[in-house]
GROMACS .gro file of C-alpha atoms in nm:
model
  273
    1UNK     CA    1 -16.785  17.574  -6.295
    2UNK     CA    2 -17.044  17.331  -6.196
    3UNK     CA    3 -17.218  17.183  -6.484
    4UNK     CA    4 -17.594  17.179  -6.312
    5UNK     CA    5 -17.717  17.327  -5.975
    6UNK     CA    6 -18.031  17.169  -5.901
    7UNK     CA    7 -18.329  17.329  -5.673
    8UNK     CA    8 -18.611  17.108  -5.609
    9UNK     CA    9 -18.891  17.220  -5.373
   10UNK     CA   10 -19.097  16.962  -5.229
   11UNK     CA   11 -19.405  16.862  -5.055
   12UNK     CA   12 -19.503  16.554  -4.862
   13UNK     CA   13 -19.830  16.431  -4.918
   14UNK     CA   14 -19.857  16.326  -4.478
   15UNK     CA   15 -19.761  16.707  -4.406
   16UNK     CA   16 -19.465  16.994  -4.475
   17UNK     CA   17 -19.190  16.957  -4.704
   18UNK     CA   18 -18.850  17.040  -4.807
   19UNK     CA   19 -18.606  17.204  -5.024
   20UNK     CA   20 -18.337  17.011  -5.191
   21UNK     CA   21 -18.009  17.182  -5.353
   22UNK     CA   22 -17.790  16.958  -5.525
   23UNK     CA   23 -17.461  17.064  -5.708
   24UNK     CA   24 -17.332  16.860  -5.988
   25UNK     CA   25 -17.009  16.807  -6.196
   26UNK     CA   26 -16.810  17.054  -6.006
   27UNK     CA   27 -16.392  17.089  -6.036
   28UNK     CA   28 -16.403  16.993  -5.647
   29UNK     CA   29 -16.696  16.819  -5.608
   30UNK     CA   30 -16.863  16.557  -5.798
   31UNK     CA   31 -17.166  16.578  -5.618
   32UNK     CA   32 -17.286  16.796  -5.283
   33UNK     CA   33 -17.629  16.813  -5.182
   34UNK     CA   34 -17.825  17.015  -4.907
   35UNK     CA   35 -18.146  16.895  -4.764
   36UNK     CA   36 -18.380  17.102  -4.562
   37UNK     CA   37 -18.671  16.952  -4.433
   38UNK     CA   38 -18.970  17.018  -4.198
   39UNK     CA   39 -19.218  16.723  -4.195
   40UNK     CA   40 -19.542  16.675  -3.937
   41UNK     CA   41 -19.770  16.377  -3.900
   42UNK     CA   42 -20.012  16.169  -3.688
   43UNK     CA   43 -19.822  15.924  -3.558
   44UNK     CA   44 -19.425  15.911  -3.535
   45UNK     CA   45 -19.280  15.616  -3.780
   46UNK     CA   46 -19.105  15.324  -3.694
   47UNK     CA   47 -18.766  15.382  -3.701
   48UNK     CA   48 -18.827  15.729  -3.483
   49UNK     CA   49 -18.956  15.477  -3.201
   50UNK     CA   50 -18.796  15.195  -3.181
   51UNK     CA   51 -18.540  15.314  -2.911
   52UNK     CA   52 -18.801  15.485  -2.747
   53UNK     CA   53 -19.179  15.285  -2.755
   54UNK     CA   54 -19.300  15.506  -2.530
   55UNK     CA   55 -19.396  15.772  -2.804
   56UNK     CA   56 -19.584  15.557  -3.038
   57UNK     CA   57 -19.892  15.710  -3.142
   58UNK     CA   58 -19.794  16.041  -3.070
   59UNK     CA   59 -19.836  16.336  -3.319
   60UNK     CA   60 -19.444  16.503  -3.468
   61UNK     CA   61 -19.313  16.781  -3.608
   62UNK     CA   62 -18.985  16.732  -3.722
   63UNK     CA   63 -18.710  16.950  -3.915
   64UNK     CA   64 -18.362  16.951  -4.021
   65UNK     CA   65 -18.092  16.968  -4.264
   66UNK     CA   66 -17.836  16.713  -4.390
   67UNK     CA   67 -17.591  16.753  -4.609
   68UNK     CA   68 -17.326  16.532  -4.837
   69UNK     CA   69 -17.017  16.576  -5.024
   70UNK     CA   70 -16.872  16.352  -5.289
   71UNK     CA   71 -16.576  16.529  -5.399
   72UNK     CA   72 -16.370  16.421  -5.776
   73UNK     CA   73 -16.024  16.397  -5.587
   74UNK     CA   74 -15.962  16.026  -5.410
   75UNK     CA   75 -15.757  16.219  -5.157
   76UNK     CA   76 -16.037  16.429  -5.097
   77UNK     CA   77 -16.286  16.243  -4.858
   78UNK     CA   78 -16.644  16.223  -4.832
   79UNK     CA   79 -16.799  16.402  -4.556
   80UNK     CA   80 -17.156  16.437  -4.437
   81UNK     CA   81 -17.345  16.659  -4.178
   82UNK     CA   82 -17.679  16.694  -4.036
   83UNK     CA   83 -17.877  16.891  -3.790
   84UNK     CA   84 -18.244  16.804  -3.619
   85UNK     CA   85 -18.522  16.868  -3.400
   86UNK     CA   86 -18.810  16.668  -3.314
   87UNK     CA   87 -19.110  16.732  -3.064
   88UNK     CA   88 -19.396  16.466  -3.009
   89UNK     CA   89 -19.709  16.585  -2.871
   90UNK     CA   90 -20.008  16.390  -2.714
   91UNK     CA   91 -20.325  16.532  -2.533
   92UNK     CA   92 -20.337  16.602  -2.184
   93UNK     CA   93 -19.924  16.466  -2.165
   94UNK     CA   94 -19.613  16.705  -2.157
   95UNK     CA   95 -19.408  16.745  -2.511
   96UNK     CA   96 -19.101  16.569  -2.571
   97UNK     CA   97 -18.826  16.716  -2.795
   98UNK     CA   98 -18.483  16.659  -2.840
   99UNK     CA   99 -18.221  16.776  -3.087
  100UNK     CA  100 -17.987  16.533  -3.282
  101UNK     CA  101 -17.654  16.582  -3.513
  102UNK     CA  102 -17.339  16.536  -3.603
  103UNK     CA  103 -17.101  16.558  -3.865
  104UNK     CA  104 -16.824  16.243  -3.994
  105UNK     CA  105 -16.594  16.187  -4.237
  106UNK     CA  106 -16.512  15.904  -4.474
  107UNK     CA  107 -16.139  15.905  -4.620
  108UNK     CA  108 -16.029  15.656  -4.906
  109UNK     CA  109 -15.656  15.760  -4.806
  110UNK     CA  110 -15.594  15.842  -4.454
  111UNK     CA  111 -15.378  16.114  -4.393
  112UNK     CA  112 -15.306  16.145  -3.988
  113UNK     CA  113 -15.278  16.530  -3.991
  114UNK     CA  114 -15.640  16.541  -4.175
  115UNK     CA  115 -15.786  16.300  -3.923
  116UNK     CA  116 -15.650  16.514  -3.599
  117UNK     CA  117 -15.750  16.857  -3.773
  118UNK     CA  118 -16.086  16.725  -3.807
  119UNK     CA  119 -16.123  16.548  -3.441
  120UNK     CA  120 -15.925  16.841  -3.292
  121UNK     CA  121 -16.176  17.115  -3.442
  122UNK     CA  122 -16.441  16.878  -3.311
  123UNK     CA  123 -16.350  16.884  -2.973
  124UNK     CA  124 -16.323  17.255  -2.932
  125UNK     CA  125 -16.640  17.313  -3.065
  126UNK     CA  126 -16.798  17.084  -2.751
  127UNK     CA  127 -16.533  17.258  -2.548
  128UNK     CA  128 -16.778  17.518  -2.393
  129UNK     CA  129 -17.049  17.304  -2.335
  130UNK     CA  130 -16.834  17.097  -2.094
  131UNK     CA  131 -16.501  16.860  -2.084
  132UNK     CA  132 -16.699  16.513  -2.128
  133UNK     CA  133 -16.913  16.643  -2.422
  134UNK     CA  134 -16.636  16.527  -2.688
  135UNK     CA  135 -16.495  16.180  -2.536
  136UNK     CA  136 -16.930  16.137  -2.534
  137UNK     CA  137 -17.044  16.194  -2.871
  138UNK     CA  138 -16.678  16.081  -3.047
  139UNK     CA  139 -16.765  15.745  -2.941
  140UNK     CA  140 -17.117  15.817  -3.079
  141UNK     CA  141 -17.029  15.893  -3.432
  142UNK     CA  142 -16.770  15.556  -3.468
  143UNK     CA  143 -17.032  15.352  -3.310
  144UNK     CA  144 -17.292  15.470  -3.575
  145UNK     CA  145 -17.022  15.433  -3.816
  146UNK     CA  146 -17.002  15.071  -3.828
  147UNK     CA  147 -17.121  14.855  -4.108
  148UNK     CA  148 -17.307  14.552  -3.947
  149UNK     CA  149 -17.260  14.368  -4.298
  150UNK     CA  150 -16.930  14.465  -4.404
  151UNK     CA  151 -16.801  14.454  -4.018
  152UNK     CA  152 -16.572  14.751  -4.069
  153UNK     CA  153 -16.606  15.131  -4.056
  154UNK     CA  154 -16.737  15.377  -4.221
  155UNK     CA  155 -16.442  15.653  -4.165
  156UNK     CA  156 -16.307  15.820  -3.928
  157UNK     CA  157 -16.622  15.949  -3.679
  158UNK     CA  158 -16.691  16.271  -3.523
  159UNK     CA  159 -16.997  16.359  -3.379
  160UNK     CA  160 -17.305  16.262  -3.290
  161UNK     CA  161 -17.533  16.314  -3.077
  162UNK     CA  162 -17.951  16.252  -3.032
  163UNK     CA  163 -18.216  16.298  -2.755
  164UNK     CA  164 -18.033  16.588  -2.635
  165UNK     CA  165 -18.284  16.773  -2.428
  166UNK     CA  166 -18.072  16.817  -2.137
  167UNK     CA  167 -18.043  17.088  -1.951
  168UNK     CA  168 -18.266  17.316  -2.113
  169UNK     CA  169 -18.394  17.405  -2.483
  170UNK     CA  170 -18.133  17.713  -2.504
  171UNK     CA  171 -17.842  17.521  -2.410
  172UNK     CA  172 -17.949  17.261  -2.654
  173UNK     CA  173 -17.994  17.482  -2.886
  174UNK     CA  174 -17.679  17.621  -2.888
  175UNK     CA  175 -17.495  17.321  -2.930
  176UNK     CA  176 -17.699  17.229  -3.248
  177UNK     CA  177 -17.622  17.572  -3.346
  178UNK     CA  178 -17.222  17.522  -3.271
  179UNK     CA  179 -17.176  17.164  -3.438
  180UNK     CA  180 -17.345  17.294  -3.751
  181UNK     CA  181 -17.095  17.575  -3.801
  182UNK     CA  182 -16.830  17.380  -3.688
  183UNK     CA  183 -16.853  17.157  -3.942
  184UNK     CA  184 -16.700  17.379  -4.215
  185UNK     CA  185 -16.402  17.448  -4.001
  186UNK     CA  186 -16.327  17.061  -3.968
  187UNK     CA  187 -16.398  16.997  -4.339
  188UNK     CA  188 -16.258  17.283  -4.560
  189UNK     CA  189 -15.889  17.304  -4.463
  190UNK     CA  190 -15.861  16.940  -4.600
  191UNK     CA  191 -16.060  17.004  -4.905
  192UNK     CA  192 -15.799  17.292  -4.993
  193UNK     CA  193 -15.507  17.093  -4.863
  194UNK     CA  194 -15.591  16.750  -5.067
  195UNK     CA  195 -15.821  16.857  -5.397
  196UNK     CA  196 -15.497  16.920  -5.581
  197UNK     CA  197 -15.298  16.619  -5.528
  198UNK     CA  198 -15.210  16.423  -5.810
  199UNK     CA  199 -15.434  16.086  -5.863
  200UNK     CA  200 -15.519  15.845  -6.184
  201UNK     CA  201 -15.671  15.556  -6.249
  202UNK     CA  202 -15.569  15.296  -5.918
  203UNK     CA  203 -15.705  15.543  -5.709
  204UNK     CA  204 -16.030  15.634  -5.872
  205UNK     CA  205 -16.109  15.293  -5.894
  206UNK     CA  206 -16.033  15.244  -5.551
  207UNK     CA  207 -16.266  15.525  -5.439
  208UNK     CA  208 -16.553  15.383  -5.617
  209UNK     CA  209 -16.537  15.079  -5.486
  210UNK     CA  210 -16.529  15.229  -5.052
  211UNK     CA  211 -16.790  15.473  -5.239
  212UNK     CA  212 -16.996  15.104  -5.268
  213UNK     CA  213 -16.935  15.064  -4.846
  214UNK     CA  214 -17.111  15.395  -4.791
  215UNK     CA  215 -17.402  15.310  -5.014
  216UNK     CA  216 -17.465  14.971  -4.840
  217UNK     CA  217 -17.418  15.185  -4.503
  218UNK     CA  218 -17.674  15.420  -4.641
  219UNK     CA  219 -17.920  15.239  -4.753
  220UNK     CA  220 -17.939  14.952  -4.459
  221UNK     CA  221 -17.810  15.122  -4.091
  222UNK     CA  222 -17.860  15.473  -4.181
  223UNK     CA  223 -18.138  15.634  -3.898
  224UNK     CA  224 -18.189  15.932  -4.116
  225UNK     CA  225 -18.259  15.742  -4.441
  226UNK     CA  226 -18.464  15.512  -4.236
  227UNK     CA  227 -18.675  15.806  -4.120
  228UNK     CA  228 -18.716  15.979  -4.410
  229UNK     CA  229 -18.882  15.645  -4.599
  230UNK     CA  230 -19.060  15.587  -4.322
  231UNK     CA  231 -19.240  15.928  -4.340
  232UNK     CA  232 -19.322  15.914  -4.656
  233UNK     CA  233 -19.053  16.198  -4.805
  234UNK     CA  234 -18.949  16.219  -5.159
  235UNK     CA  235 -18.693  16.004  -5.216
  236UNK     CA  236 -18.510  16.170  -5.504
  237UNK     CA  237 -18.410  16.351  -5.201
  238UNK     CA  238 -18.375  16.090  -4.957
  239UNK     CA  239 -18.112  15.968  -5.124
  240UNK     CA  240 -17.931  16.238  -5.195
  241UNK     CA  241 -17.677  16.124  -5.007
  242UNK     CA  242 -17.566  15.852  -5.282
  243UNK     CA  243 -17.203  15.892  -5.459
  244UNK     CA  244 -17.321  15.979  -5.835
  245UNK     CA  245 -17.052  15.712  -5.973
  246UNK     CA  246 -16.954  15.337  -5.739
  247UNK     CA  247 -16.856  15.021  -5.844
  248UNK     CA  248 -16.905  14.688  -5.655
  249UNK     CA  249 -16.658  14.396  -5.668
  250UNK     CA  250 -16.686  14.035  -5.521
  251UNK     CA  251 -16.429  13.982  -5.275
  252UNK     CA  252 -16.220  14.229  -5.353
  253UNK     CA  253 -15.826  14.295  -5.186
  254UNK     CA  254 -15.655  14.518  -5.217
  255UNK     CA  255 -15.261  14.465  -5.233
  256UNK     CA  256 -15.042  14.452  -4.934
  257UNK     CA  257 -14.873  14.710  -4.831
  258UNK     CA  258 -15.065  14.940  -5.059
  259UNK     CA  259 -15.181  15.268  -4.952
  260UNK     CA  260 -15.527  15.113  -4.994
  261UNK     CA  261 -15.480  14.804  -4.793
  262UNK     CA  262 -15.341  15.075  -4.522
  263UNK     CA  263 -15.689  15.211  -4.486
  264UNK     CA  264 -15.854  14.954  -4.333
  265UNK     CA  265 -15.600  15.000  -4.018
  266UNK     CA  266 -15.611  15.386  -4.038
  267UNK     CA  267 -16.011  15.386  -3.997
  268UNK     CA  268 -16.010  15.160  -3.688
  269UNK     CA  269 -16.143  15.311  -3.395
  270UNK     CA  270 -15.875  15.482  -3.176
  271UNK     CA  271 -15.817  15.840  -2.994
  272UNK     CA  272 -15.653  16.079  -3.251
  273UNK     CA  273 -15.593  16.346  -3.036
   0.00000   0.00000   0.00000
């Protein structure tokens, strides 16, 4: 049993609020937390237009949920989810919304059957929305995985998508819809296929360090995080995404031909199915 499920309600002080559900200690997972949030303001923040200038000054409504699991097991990897919406209005000027997403994973031991179960469930999902939907947002999710600092990935990718608004709010709407279910059939079989493998100490060690990488990733490149500062949220929750345990080490290398020097290759960018 997990020793403490957290609910935390929230409000944000620029308009809406949240719910935050955060489970703790677990046999499986270390740490897993759910956001959902629905936020509204004046004036959309920074990080929301710098791709797109043209909707500075314009009033938002915004809403999602994101999601993040730390599990105990080293063979077990981290994985992380989220699904948006965002209008921004202006007098006398048409609305613009778009949905965003994605799901992607971040192994500390790559297993090759794991990676194509999870790119393979992936795909099919984007399947009836149209053959170039999956070679499109793949590369989406490993470009957002990269670590400017570090220079190296993140994991393994997925999806991801943003400013969808095309062709029409229902068929957009369905594809959020689809990704967000789909990401329990990508993630699940490998949680029951890897959360009872043997481990001890090399290997713990090893995942808090990587569990270091997706803090820095986090905290500096992440758009999400970026918005949710920006907008004033509460950032107990904000950064629920955070490993409970990492460890940071100067320079660290790990030994040849060690399964953990072998995850630097297996995380490169390439076509797993």
């Amino acid at each position: 049993m997990a020793r403490r499920l957290l609910k935390m309600p929230r409000q944000r002080e620029g308009g809406g609020g949240g719910r935050s559900r955060v489970l703790r200690e677990g046999r499986v997972f270390e740490q897993a937390g759910v956001n959902f949030s629905h936020v509204h303001g004046d004036a959309m923040p920074a990080s929301a237009t710098a791709h797109r200038p043209e909707l500075a000054g314009r009033s938002f409504e915004a809403m999602g949920v994101s999601l993040v699991v730390h599990p105990l097991n080293p063979y077990v990897p981290t994985s992380h989810a989220n699904v948006r919406f965002f209008i921004a209005e202006k007098p006398g000027a048409d609305p613009v919304w778009w949905f965003g997403g994605g799901f992607d994973l971040t192994p500390y031991y790559g297993f090759e059957e794991d990676a194509v179960h999870w790119h393979r469930t992936a795909r099919d999902l984007c399947l009836p929305f149209g053959e170039e939907v999956y070679p499109r947002y793949k590369n989406g999710a490993m470009i957002t995985s990269i670590s400017s600092t570090a220079g190296e990935q993140r994991g393994i990718g997925g999806l991801f998508f943003d400013d969808l608004n095309t062709p029409d709010f229902d068929h957009c709407f369905a594809f959020m819809q689809a990704v967000g279910n789909g990401y329990a059939d990508a993630y699940l079989p490998i949680v029951e296929r890897r959360k009872a493998t043997p481990y001890g100490e090399r290997e713990r060690h090893f995942q808090l360090y990587r569990r270091g990488r997706y803090v820095e990733f986090n905290l500096v490149w992440d758009r999400g995080t970026l918005f949710g500062l920006q907008t004033g949220g509460r950032t107990e929750s904000i950064l629920m995404s955070m490993p409970p345990l990492v460890r940071w080490e100067y320079d660290y290398q790990p030994e040849p031909g060690s399964p953990e020097a072998a995850l630097s290759e297996f995380i490169q960018v390439r076509d797993w199915l």
